[in-house]
PDB file of C-alpha atoms in Angstrom:
ATOM      1  CA  UNK M  82      35.159 -75.148   7.770  1.00 49.00           C
ATOM      2  CA  UNK M  83      32.019 -73.277   6.790  1.00 56.00           C
ATOM      3  CA  UNK M  84      30.696 -70.592   9.075  1.00 61.00           C
ATOM      4  CA  UNK M  85      27.422 -71.751  10.543  1.00 58.00           C
ATOM      5  CA  UNK M  86      26.759 -68.581  12.545  1.00 63.00           C
ATOM      6  CA  UNK M  87      25.289 -66.975   9.438  1.00 67.00           C
ATOM      7  CA  UNK M  88      23.213 -70.024   8.487  1.00 70.00           C
ATOM      8  CA  UNK M  89      22.248 -72.070  11.574  1.00 65.00           C
ATOM      9  CA  UNK M  90      19.918 -74.226   9.485  1.00 71.00           C
ATOM     10  CA  UNK M  91      22.951 -75.550   7.581  1.00 71.00           C
ATOM     11  CA  UNK M  92      24.525 -76.587  10.882  1.00 70.00           C
ATOM     12  CA  UNK M  93      21.410 -78.513  11.858  1.00 75.00           C
ATOM     13  CA  UNK M  94      21.366 -80.308   8.496  1.00 77.00           C
ATOM     14  CA  UNK M  95      25.062 -81.216   8.658  1.00 78.00           C
ATOM     15  CA  UNK M  96      24.719 -82.361  12.272  1.00 79.00           C
ATOM     16  CA  UNK M  97      21.647 -84.475  11.525  1.00 82.00           C
ATOM     17  CA  UNK M  98      23.141 -86.015   8.365  1.00 83.00           C
ATOM     18  CA  UNK M  99      26.397 -86.895  10.107  1.00 84.00           C
ATOM     19  CA  UNK M 100      24.615 -88.385  13.098  1.00 85.00           C
ATOM     20  CA  UNK M 101      22.270 -90.400  10.893  1.00 87.00           C
ATOM     21  CA  UNK M 102      25.153 -91.734   8.780  1.00 87.00           C
ATOM     22  CA  UNK M 103      27.071 -92.634  11.910  1.00 87.00           C
ATOM     23  CA  UNK M 104      24.107 -94.537  13.353  1.00 86.00           C
ATOM     24  CA  UNK M 105      23.723 -96.535  10.125  1.00 86.00           C
ATOM     25  CA  UNK M 106      27.446 -97.278  10.037  1.00 87.00           C
ATOM     26  CA  UNK M 107      27.532 -98.426  13.660  1.00 83.00           C
ATOM     27  CA  UNK M 108      24.440-100.575  13.096  1.00 83.00           C
ATOM     28  CA  UNK M 109      26.114-102.304  10.127  1.00 82.00           C
ATOM     29  CA  UNK M 110      29.321-102.748  12.128  1.00 80.00           C
ATOM     30  CA  UNK M 111      27.422-104.295  15.007  1.00 76.00           C
ATOM     31  CA  UNK M 112      25.923-106.924  12.696  1.00 72.00           C
ATOM     32  CA  UNK M 113      29.279-107.587  11.042  1.00 70.00           C
ATOM     33  CA  UNK M 114      30.776-108.264  14.460  1.00 64.00           C
ATOM     34  CA  UNK M 115      27.970-110.545  15.622  1.00 61.00           C
ATOM     35  CA  UNK M 116      29.865-113.757  14.838  1.00 61.00           C
ATOM     36  CA  UNK M 117      32.605-115.168  17.103  1.00 66.00           C
ATOM     37  CA  UNK M 118      33.934-111.807  18.301  1.00 69.00           C
ATOM     38  CA  UNK M 119      37.627-111.290  18.975  1.00 78.00           C
ATOM     39  CA  UNK M 120      38.798-109.311  22.030  1.00 85.00           C
ATOM     40  CA  UNK M 121      39.373-106.120  20.006  1.00 85.00           C
ATOM     41  CA  UNK M 122      35.870-106.454  18.549  1.00 82.00           C
ATOM     42  CA  UNK M 123      34.413-106.609  22.050  1.00 84.00           C
ATOM     43  CA  UNK M 124      36.393-103.497  22.935  1.00 90.00           C
ATOM     44  CA  UNK M 125      35.027-101.777  19.827  1.00 90.00           C
ATOM     45  CA  UNK M 126      31.465-102.678  20.839  1.00 89.00           C
ATOM     46  CA  UNK M 127      32.079-101.320  24.327  1.00 92.00           C
ATOM     47  CA  UNK M 128      33.431 -98.063  22.916  1.00 93.00           C
ATOM     48  CA  UNK M 129      30.463 -97.849  20.552  1.00 92.00           C
ATOM     49  CA  UNK M 130      27.994 -98.231  23.439  1.00 92.00           C
ATOM     50  CA  UNK M 131      29.788 -95.598  25.481  1.00 92.00           C
ATOM     51  CA  UNK M 132      29.787 -93.208  22.533  1.00 91.00           C
ATOM     52  CA  UNK M 133      26.077 -93.760  21.834  1.00 88.00           C
ATOM     53  CA  UNK M 134      25.272 -93.167  25.509  1.00 88.00           C
ATOM     54  CA  UNK M 135      27.357 -89.972  25.539  1.00 85.00           C
ATOM     55  CA  UNK M 136      25.729 -88.657  22.360  1.00 82.00           C
ATOM     56  CA  UNK M 137      22.286 -89.462  23.730  1.00 81.00           C
ATOM     57  CA  UNK M 138      23.018 -87.559  26.926  1.00 78.00           C
ATOM     58  CA  UNK M 139      24.419 -84.611  24.984  1.00 76.00           C
ATOM     59  CA  UNK M 140      21.392 -84.553  22.674  1.00 74.00           C
ATOM     60  CA  UNK M 141      19.013 -84.793  25.645  1.00 74.00           C
ATOM     61  CA  UNK M 142      20.885 -81.915  27.315  1.00 71.00           C
ATOM     62  CA  UNK M 143      20.347 -79.712  24.273  1.00 67.00           C
ATOM     63  CA  UNK M 144      16.648 -80.570  24.102  1.00 65.00           C
ATOM     64  CA  UNK M 145      15.878 -80.015  27.778  1.00 69.00           C
ATOM     65  CA  UNK M 146      17.848 -76.766  27.865  1.00 64.00           C
ATOM     66  CA  UNK M 147      20.616 -77.698  30.310  1.00 68.00           C
ATOM     67  CA  UNK M 148      23.303 -77.175  27.648  1.00 64.00           C
ATOM     68  CA  UNK M 149      23.743 -73.564  26.524  1.00 62.00           C
ATOM     69  CA  UNK M 150      22.852 -73.379  22.840  1.00 64.00           C
ATOM     70  CA  UNK M 151      20.792 -70.984  20.780  1.00 69.00           C
ATOM     71  CA  UNK M 152      17.019 -71.222  20.990  1.00 73.00           C
ATOM     72  CA  UNK M 153      16.836 -71.796  17.243  1.00 76.00           C
ATOM     73  CA  UNK M 154      19.045 -74.890  17.438  1.00 75.00           C
ATOM     74  CA  UNK M 155      17.147 -76.253  20.436  1.00 73.00           C
ATOM     75  CA  UNK M 156      13.771 -75.738  18.741  1.00 79.00           C
ATOM     76  CA  UNK M 157      15.028 -77.309  15.532  1.00 81.00           C
ATOM     77  CA  UNK M 158      16.325 -80.375  17.379  1.00 80.00           C
ATOM     78  CA  UNK M 159      13.039 -80.713  19.257  1.00 82.00           C
ATOM     79  CA  UNK M 160      11.133 -80.534  15.972  1.00 86.00           C
ATOM     80  CA  UNK M 161      13.336 -83.210  14.397  1.00 86.00           C
ATOM     81  CA  UNK M 162      13.039 -85.384  17.492  1.00 85.00           C
ATOM     82  CA  UNK M 163       9.233 -85.149  17.316  1.00 88.00           C
ATOM     83  CA  UNK M 164       9.278 -86.099  13.633  1.00 88.00           C
ATOM     84  CA  UNK M 165      11.565 -89.066  14.348  1.00 85.00           C
ATOM     85  CA  UNK M 166       9.271 -90.308  17.128  1.00 86.00           C
ATOM     86  CA  UNK M 167       6.166 -89.946  14.949  1.00 89.00           C
ATOM     87  CA  UNK M 168       7.852 -91.889  12.138  1.00 83.00           C
ATOM     88  CA  UNK M 169       8.760 -94.768  14.474  1.00 72.00           C
TER      89      UNK M 169
END
Protein backbone atom coordinates (compact mmCIF):
# COMPACT_ATOMS: atom_id res chain seq x y z
CA UNK A 1 0.00 0.00 0.00
CA UNK A 2 1.46 3.36 -0.92
CA UNK A 3 2.34 5.80 1.81
CA UNK A 4 -0.01 8.75 1.61
CA UNK A 5 1.54 10.67 4.51
CA UNK A 6 4.17 12.04 2.14
CA UNK A 7 1.66 12.90 -0.60
CA UNK A 8 -1.79 13.66 0.86
CA UNK A 9 -3.02 14.85 -2.54
CA UNK A 10 -2.60 11.29 -3.86
CA UNK A 11 -4.82 10.02 -1.05
CA UNK A 12 -7.54 12.51 -1.96
CA UNK A 13 -7.38 11.46 -5.62
CA UNK A 14 -7.52 7.74 -4.81
CA UNK A 15 -10.36 8.28 -2.33
CA UNK A 16 -12.36 10.39 -4.78
CA UNK A 17 -11.80 8.01 -7.71
CA UNK A 18 -12.78 4.97 -5.67
CA UNK A 19 -15.88 6.65 -4.29
CA UNK A 20 -16.93 7.88 -7.73
CA UNK A 21 -16.45 4.43 -9.28
CA UNK A 22 -18.40 2.85 -6.45
CA UNK A 23 -21.30 5.27 -6.91
CA UNK A 24 -21.45 4.50 -10.65
CA UNK A 25 -21.32 0.77 -9.97
CA UNK A 26 -24.08 0.91 -7.36
CA UNK A 27 -26.21 3.06 -9.67
CA UNK A 28 -25.86 0.48 -12.47
CA UNK A 29 -26.62 -2.34 -10.04
CA UNK A 30 -29.73 -0.58 -8.81
CA UNK A 31 -31.09 -0.36 -12.36
CA UNK A 32 -30.17 -3.97 -13.09
CA UNK A 33 -32.16 -5.04 -10.04
CA UNK A 34 -35.21 -2.93 -10.86
CA UNK A 35 -37.17 -5.82 -12.38
CA UNK A 36 -38.96 -8.46 -10.28
CA UNK A 37 -36.46 -8.48 -7.41
CA UNK A 38 -35.65 -11.68 -5.54
CA UNK A 39 -35.28 -11.68 -1.73
CA UNK A 40 -31.46 -11.55 -1.90
CA UNK A 41 -31.69 -8.60 -4.30
CA UNK A 42 -33.85 -6.73 -1.80
CA UNK A 43 -31.28 -7.48 0.88
CA UNK A 44 -28.54 -6.17 -1.41
CA UNK A 45 -30.49 -2.94 -1.97
CA UNK A 46 -30.97 -2.54 1.77
CA UNK A 47 -27.25 -3.03 2.39
CA UNK A 48 -26.46 -0.56 -0.39
CA UNK A 49 -28.70 2.10 1.19
CA UNK A 50 -27.15 1.55 4.60
CA UNK A 51 -23.66 1.82 3.13
CA UNK A 52 -24.50 5.02 1.22
CA UNK A 53 -25.98 6.54 4.38
CA UNK A 54 -22.90 5.58 6.40
CA UNK A 55 -20.51 7.00 3.80
CA UNK A 56 -22.54 10.20 3.62
CA UNK A 57 -22.39 10.61 7.39
CA UNK A 58 -18.66 9.90 7.42
CA UNK A 59 -18.04 12.39 4.61
CA UNK A 60 -20.18 15.02 6.35
CA UNK A 61 -18.22 14.42 9.57
CA UNK A 62 -14.95 15.12 7.78
CA UNK A 63 -16.30 18.29 6.20
CA UNK A 64 -17.82 19.77 9.35
CA UNK A 65 -14.74 18.94 11.41
CA UNK A 66 -16.21 16.45 13.88
CA UNK A 67 -13.92 13.67 12.62
CA UNK A 68 -10.22 14.19 13.37
CA UNK A 69 -8.40 14.49 10.05
CA UNK A 70 -5.75 16.83 8.75
CA UNK A 71 -6.78 20.33 7.74
CA UNK A 72 -5.43 19.73 4.24
CA UNK A 73 -7.72 16.73 3.69
CA UNK A 74 -10.73 18.57 5.10
CA UNK A 75 -10.10 21.62 2.91
CA UNK A 76 -9.58 19.45 -0.15
CA UNK A 77 -12.85 17.58 0.46
CA UNK A 78 -14.70 20.86 0.96
CA UNK A 79 -13.28 22.18 -2.31
CA UNK A 80 -14.33 19.03 -4.18
CA UNK A 81 -17.77 19.14 -2.58
CA UNK A 82 -18.22 22.75 -3.73
CA UNK A 83 -17.17 21.83 -7.27
CA UNK A 84 -19.59 18.88 -7.29
CA UNK A 85 -22.47 21.09 -6.13
CA UNK A 86 -21.68 23.77 -8.73
CA UNK A 87 -21.59 21.14 -11.48
CA UNK A 88 -25.02 19.77 -10.49
